mmCIF file of C-alpha atoms and ligand atoms in Angstrom:
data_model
loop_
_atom_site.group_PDB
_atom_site.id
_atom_site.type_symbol
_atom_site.label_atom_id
_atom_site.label_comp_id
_atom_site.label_asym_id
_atom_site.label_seq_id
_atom_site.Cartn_x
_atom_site.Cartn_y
_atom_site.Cartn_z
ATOM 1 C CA UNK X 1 0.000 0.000 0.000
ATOM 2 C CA UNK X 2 1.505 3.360 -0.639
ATOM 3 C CA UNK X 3 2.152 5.499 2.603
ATOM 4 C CA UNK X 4 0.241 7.961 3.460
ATOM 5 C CA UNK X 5 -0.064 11.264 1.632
ATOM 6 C CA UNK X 6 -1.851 14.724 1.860
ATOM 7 C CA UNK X 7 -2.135 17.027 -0.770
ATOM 8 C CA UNK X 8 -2.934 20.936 0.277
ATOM 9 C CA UNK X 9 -4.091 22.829 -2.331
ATOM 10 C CA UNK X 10 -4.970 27.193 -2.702
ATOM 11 C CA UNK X 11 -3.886 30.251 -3.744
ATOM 12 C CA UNK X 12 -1.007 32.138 -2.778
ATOM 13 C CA UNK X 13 -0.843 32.862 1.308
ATOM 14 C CA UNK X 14 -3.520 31.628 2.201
ATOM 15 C CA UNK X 15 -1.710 29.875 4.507
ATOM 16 C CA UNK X 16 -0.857 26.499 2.932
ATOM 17 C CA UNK X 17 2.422 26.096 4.078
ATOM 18 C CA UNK X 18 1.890 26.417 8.015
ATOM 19 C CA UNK X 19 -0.463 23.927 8.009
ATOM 20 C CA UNK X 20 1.605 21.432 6.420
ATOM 21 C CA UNK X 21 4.450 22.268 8.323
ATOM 22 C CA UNK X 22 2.610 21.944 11.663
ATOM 23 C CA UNK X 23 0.599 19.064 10.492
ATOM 24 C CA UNK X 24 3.958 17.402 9.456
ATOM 25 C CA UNK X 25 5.618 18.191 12.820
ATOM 26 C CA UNK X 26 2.275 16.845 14.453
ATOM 27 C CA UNK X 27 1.777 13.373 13.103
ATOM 28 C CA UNK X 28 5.360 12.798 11.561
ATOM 29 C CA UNK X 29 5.180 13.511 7.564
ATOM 30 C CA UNK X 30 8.090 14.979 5.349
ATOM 31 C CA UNK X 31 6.531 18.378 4.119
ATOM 32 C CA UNK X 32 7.201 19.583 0.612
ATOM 33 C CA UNK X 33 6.391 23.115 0.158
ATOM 34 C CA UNK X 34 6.304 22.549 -3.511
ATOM 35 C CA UNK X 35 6.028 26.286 -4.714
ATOM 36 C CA UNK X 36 9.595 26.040 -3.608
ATOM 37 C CA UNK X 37 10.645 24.310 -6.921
ATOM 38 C CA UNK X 38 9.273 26.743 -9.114
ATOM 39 C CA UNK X 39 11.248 29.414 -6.719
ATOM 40 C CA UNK X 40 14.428 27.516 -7.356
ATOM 41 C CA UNK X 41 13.581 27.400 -10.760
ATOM 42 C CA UNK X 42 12.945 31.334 -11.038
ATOM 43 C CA UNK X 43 16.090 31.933 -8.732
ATOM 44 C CA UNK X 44 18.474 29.843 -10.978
ATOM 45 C CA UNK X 45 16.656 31.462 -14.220
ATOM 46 C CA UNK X 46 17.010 34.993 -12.443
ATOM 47 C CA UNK X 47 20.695 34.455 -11.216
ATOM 48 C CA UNK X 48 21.667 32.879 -14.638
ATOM 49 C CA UNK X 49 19.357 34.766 -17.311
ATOM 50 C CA UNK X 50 17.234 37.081 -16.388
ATOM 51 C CA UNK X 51 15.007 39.073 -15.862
ATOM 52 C CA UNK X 52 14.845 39.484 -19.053
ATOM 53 C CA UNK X 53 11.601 39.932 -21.298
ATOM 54 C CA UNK X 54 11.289 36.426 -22.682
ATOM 55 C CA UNK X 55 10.645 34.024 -19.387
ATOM 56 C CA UNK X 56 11.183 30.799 -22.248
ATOM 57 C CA UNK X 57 14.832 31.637 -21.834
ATOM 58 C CA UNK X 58 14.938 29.273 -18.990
ATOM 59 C CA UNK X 59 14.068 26.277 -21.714
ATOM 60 C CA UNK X 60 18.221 26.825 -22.888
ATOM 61 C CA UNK X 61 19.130 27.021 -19.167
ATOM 62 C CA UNK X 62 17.163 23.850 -17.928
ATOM 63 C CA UNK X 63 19.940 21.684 -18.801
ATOM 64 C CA UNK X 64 22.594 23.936 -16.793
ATOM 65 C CA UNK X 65 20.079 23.448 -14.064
ATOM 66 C CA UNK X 66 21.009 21.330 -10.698
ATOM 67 C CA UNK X 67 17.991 20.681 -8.510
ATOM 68 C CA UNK X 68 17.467 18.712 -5.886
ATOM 69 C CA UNK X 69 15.284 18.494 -2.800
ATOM 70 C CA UNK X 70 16.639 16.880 0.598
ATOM 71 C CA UNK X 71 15.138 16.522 3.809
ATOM 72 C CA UNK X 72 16.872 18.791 6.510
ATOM 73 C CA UNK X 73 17.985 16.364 9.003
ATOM 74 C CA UNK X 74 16.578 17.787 12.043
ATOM 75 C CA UNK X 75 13.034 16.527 13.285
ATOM 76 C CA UNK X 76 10.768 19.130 11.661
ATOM 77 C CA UNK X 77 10.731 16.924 8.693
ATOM 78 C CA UNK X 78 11.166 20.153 6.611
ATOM 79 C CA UNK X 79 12.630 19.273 2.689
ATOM 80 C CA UNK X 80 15.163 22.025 1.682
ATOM 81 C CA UNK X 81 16.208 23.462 -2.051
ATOM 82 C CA UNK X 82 19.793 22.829 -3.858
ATOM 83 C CA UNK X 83 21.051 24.213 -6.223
ATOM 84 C CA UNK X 84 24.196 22.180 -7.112
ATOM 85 C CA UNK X 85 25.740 22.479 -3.519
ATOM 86 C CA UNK X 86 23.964 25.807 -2.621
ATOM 87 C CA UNK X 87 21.111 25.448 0.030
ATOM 88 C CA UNK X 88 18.620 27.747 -1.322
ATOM 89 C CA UNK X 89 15.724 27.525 0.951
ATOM 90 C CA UNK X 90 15.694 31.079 2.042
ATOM 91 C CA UNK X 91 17.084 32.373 -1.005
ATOM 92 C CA UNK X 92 13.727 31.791 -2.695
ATOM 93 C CA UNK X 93 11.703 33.462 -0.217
ATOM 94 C CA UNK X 94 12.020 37.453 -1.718
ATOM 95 C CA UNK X 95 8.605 38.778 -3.583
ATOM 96 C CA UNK X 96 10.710 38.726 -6.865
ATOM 97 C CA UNK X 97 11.398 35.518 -6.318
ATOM 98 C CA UNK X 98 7.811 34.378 -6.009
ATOM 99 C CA UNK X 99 6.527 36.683 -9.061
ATOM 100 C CA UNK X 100 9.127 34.895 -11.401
ATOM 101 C CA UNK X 101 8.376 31.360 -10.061
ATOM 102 C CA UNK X 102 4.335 32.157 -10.885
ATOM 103 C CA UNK X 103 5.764 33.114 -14.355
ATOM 104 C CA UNK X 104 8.183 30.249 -14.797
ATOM 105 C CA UNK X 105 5.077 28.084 -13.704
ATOM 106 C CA UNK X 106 3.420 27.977 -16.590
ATOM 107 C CA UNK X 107 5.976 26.781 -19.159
ATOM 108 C CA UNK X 108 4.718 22.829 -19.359
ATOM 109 C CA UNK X 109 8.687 21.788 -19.630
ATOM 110 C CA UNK X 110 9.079 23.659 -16.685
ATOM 111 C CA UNK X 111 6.197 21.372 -14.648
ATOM 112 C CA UNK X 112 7.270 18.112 -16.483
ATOM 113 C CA UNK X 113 10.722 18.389 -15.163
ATOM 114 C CA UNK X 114 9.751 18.928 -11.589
ATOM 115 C CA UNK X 115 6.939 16.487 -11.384
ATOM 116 C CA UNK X 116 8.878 13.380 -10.825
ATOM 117 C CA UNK X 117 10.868 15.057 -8.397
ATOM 118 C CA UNK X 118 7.476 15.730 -6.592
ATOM 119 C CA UNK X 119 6.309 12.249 -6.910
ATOM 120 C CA UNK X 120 9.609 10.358 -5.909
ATOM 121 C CA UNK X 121 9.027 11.134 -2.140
ATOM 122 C CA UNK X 122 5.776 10.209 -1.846
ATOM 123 C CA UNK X 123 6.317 6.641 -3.456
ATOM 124 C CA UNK X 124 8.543 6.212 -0.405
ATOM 125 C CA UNK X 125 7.695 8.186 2.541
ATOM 126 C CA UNK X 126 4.494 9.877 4.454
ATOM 127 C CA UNK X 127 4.094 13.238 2.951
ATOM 128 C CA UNK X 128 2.484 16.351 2.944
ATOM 129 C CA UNK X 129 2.708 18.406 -0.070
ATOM 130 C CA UNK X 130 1.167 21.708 -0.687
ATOM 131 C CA UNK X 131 0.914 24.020 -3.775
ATOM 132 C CA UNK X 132 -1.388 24.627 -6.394
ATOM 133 C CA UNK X 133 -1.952 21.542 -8.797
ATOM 134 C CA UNK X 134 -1.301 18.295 -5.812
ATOM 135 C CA UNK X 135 -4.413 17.008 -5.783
ATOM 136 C CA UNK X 136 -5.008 17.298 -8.895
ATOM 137 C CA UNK X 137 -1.719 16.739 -10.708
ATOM 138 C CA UNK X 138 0.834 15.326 -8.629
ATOM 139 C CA UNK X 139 -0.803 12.854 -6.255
ATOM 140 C CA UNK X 140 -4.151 12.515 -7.262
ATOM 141 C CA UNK X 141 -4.669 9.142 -5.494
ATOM 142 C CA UNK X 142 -3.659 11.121 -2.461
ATOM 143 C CA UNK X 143 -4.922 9.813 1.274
ATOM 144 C CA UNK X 144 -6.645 13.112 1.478
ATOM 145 C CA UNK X 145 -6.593 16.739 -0.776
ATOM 146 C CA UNK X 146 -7.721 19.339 1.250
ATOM 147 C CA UNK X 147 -8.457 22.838 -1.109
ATOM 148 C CA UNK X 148 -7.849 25.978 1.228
ATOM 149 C CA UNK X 149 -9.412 28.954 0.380
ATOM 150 C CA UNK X 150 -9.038 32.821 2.100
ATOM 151 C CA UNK X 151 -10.255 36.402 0.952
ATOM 152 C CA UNK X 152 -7.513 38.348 -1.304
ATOM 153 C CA UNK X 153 -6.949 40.715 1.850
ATOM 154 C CA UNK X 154 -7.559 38.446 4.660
ATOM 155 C CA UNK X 155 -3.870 36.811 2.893
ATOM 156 C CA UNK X 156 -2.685 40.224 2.248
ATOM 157 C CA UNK X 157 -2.151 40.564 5.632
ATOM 158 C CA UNK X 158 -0.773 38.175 6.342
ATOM 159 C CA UNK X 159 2.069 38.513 4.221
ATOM 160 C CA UNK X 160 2.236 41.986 4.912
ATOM 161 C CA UNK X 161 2.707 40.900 8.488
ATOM 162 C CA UNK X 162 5.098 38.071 8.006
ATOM 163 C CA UNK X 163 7.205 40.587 6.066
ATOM 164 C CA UNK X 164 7.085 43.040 8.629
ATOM 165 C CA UNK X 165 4.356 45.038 8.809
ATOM 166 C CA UNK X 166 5.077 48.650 9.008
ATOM 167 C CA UNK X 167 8.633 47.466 7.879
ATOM 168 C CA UNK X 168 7.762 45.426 4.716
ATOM 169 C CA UNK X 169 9.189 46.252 1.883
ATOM 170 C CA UNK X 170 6.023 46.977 -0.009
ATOM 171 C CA UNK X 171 2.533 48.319 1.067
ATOM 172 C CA UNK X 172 -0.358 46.434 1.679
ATOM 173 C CA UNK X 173 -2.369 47.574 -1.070
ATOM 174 C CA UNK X 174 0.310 46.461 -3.129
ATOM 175 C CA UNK X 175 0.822 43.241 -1.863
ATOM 176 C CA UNK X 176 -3.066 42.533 -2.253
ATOM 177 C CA UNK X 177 -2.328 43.273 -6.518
ATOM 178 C CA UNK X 178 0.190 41.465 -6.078
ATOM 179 C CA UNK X 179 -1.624 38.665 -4.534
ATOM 180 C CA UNK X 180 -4.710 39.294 -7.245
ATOM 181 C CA UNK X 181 -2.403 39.220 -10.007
ATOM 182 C CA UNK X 182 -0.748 36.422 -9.282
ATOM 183 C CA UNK X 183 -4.066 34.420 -8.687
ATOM 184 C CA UNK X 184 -5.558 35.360 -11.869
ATOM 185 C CA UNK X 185 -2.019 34.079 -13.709
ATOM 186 C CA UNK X 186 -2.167 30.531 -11.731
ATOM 187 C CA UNK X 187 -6.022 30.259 -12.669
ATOM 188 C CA UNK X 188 -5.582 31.269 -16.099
ATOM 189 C CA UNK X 189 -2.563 28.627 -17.224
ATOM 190 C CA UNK X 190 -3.544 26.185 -19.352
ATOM 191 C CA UNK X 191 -1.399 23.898 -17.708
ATOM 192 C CA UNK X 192 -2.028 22.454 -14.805
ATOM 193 C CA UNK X 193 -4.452 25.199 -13.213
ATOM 194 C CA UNK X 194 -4.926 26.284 -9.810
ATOM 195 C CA UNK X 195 -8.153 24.059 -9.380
ATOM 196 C CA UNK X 196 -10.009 22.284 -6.834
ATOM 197 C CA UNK X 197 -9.766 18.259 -6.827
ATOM 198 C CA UNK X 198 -13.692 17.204 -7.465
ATOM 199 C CA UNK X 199 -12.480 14.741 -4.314
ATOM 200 C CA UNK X 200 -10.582 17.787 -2.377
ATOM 201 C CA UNK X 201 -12.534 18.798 0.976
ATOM 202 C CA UNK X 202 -12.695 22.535 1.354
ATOM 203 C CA UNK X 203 -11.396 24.484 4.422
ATOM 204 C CA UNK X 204 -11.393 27.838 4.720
ATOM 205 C CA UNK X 205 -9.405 28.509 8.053
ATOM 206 C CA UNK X 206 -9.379 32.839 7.772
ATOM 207 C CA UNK X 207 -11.234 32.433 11.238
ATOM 208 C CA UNK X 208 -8.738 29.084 13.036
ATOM 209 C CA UNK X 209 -5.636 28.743 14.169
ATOM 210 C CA UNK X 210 -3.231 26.665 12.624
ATOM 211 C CA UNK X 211 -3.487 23.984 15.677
ATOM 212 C CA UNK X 212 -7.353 24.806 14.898
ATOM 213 C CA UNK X 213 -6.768 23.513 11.682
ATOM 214 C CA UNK X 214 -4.640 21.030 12.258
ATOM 215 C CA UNK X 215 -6.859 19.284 14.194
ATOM 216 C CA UNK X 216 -9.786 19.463 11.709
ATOM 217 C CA UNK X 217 -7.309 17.857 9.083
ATOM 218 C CA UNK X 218 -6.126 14.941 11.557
ATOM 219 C CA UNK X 219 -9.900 14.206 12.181
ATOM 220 C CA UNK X 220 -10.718 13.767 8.282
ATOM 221 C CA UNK X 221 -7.609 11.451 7.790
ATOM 222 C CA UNK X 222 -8.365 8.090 6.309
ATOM 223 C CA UNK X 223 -8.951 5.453 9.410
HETATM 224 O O1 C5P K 301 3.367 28.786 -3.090
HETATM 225 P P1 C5P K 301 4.327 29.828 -3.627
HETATM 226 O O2 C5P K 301 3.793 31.226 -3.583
HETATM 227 O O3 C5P K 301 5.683 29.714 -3.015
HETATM 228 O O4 C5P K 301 4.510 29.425 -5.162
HETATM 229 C C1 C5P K 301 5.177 30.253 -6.065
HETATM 230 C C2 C5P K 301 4.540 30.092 -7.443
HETATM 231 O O5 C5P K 301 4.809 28.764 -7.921
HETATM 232 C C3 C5P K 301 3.028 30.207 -7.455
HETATM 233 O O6 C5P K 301 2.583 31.529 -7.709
HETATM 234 C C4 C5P K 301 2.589 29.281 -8.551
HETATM 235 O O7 C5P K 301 2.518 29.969 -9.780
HETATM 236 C C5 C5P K 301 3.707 28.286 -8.665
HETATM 237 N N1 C5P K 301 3.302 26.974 -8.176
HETATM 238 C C6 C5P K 301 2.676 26.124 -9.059
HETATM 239 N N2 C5P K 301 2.360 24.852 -8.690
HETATM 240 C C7 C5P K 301 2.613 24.422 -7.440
HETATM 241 C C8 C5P K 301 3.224 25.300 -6.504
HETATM 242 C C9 C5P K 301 3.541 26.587 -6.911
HETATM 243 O O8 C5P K 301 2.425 26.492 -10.195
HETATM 244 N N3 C5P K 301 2.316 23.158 -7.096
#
């Protein structure tokens, strides 16, 4: 039987990622924050190439391109981002970053080179994976797909807080368009879409906390 697996599913910040990471801390999965892929892949391309006007420019650099994923070592579980040697798990983390990787997302060579590198851990070990297309895409024989929804400012804020508030680089306002614009380019793809699983259960947690929701996922895992 393959091991357990959990796909998480929604648009950008609406909190995807802490749930995984406390539900893997919880019950014991690897967590794969998989929008961290496309961030390596927009890092290398922006390090390498660009930015330049023609995002396809990463199709010549693919083959220059090193990836790999590894679990950290420590007990959190957490799987980190190489490039060649280079650890770049905070690297990826900037807003540039993130606008290039939604932009770097919807080239299909792009998503057929990282989807076995998705799929490898979870033929071997109890994962939860979050991103945009794992229920659908990646794992869709997944244990469970939860699809996790928020209003536009409600996640906003929340990235406006985790960068700082009053110090964040950018406004809030501008982080919302941000936000917007990069929903309306990962709903618009032709390729692997930011859609719901017909078998995903929805959760909108803008009103839990994250051990709120952790507990509502642990009580709709498969007995
Ligand atoms: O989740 P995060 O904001 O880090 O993802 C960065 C970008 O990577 C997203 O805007 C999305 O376009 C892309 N992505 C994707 N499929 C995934 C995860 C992320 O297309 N499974």
């Amino acid at each position: 039987m393959a091991p357990l697996s959990i796909a998480i599913d929604g648009p950008a910040a609406c909190g995807k990622s802490s749930l995984a990471k406390a539900l893997a801390r919880r019950i014991g999965l690897y967590h794969l924050e998989t929008g961290g892929l496309y961030r390596s892949v927009a890092l290398f391309f922006l390090e390498r190439g660009g930015p330049t006007d023609d995002p396809h420019r990463i199709l010549d650099l693919l083959p220059e391109m090193d990836l790999s994923i590894r679990p950290d070592g420590s007990s959190s579980r957490e799987i980190h981002f190489f490039l060649g040697d280079r650890d770049v798990t905070v690297d990826i983390r900037s807003e540039t970053v993130g606008k290039w990787a939604s932009t770097v997302a919807t080239i299909p060579a792009v998503r057929t080179y990282l989807l076995p590198v998705q799929r490898h851990f979870a033929e071997n070990d109890r994962i939860v994976m979050d991103g945009r297309d794992i229920g659908t895409v990646i794992l869709p024989d997944a244990s469970l797909k939860i699809f996790l929804s928020a209003p536009a400012a409600t996640r906003a804020l929340r990235r406006w807080l985790q960068l700082g508030g009053e110090n964040a680089p950018q406004s809030l306002q501008e982080i919302q368009d941000d936000l917007e614009e990069r929903d309306r380019q990962d709903l618009a793809r032709s390729i692997a879409p930011l859609t719901r699983a017909s078998d995903a259960i929805d959760l909108d947690n803008s009103r839990m906390t994250i051990d709120e929701s952790v507990d509502w996922v642990i009580e709709r895992l498969p007995k």
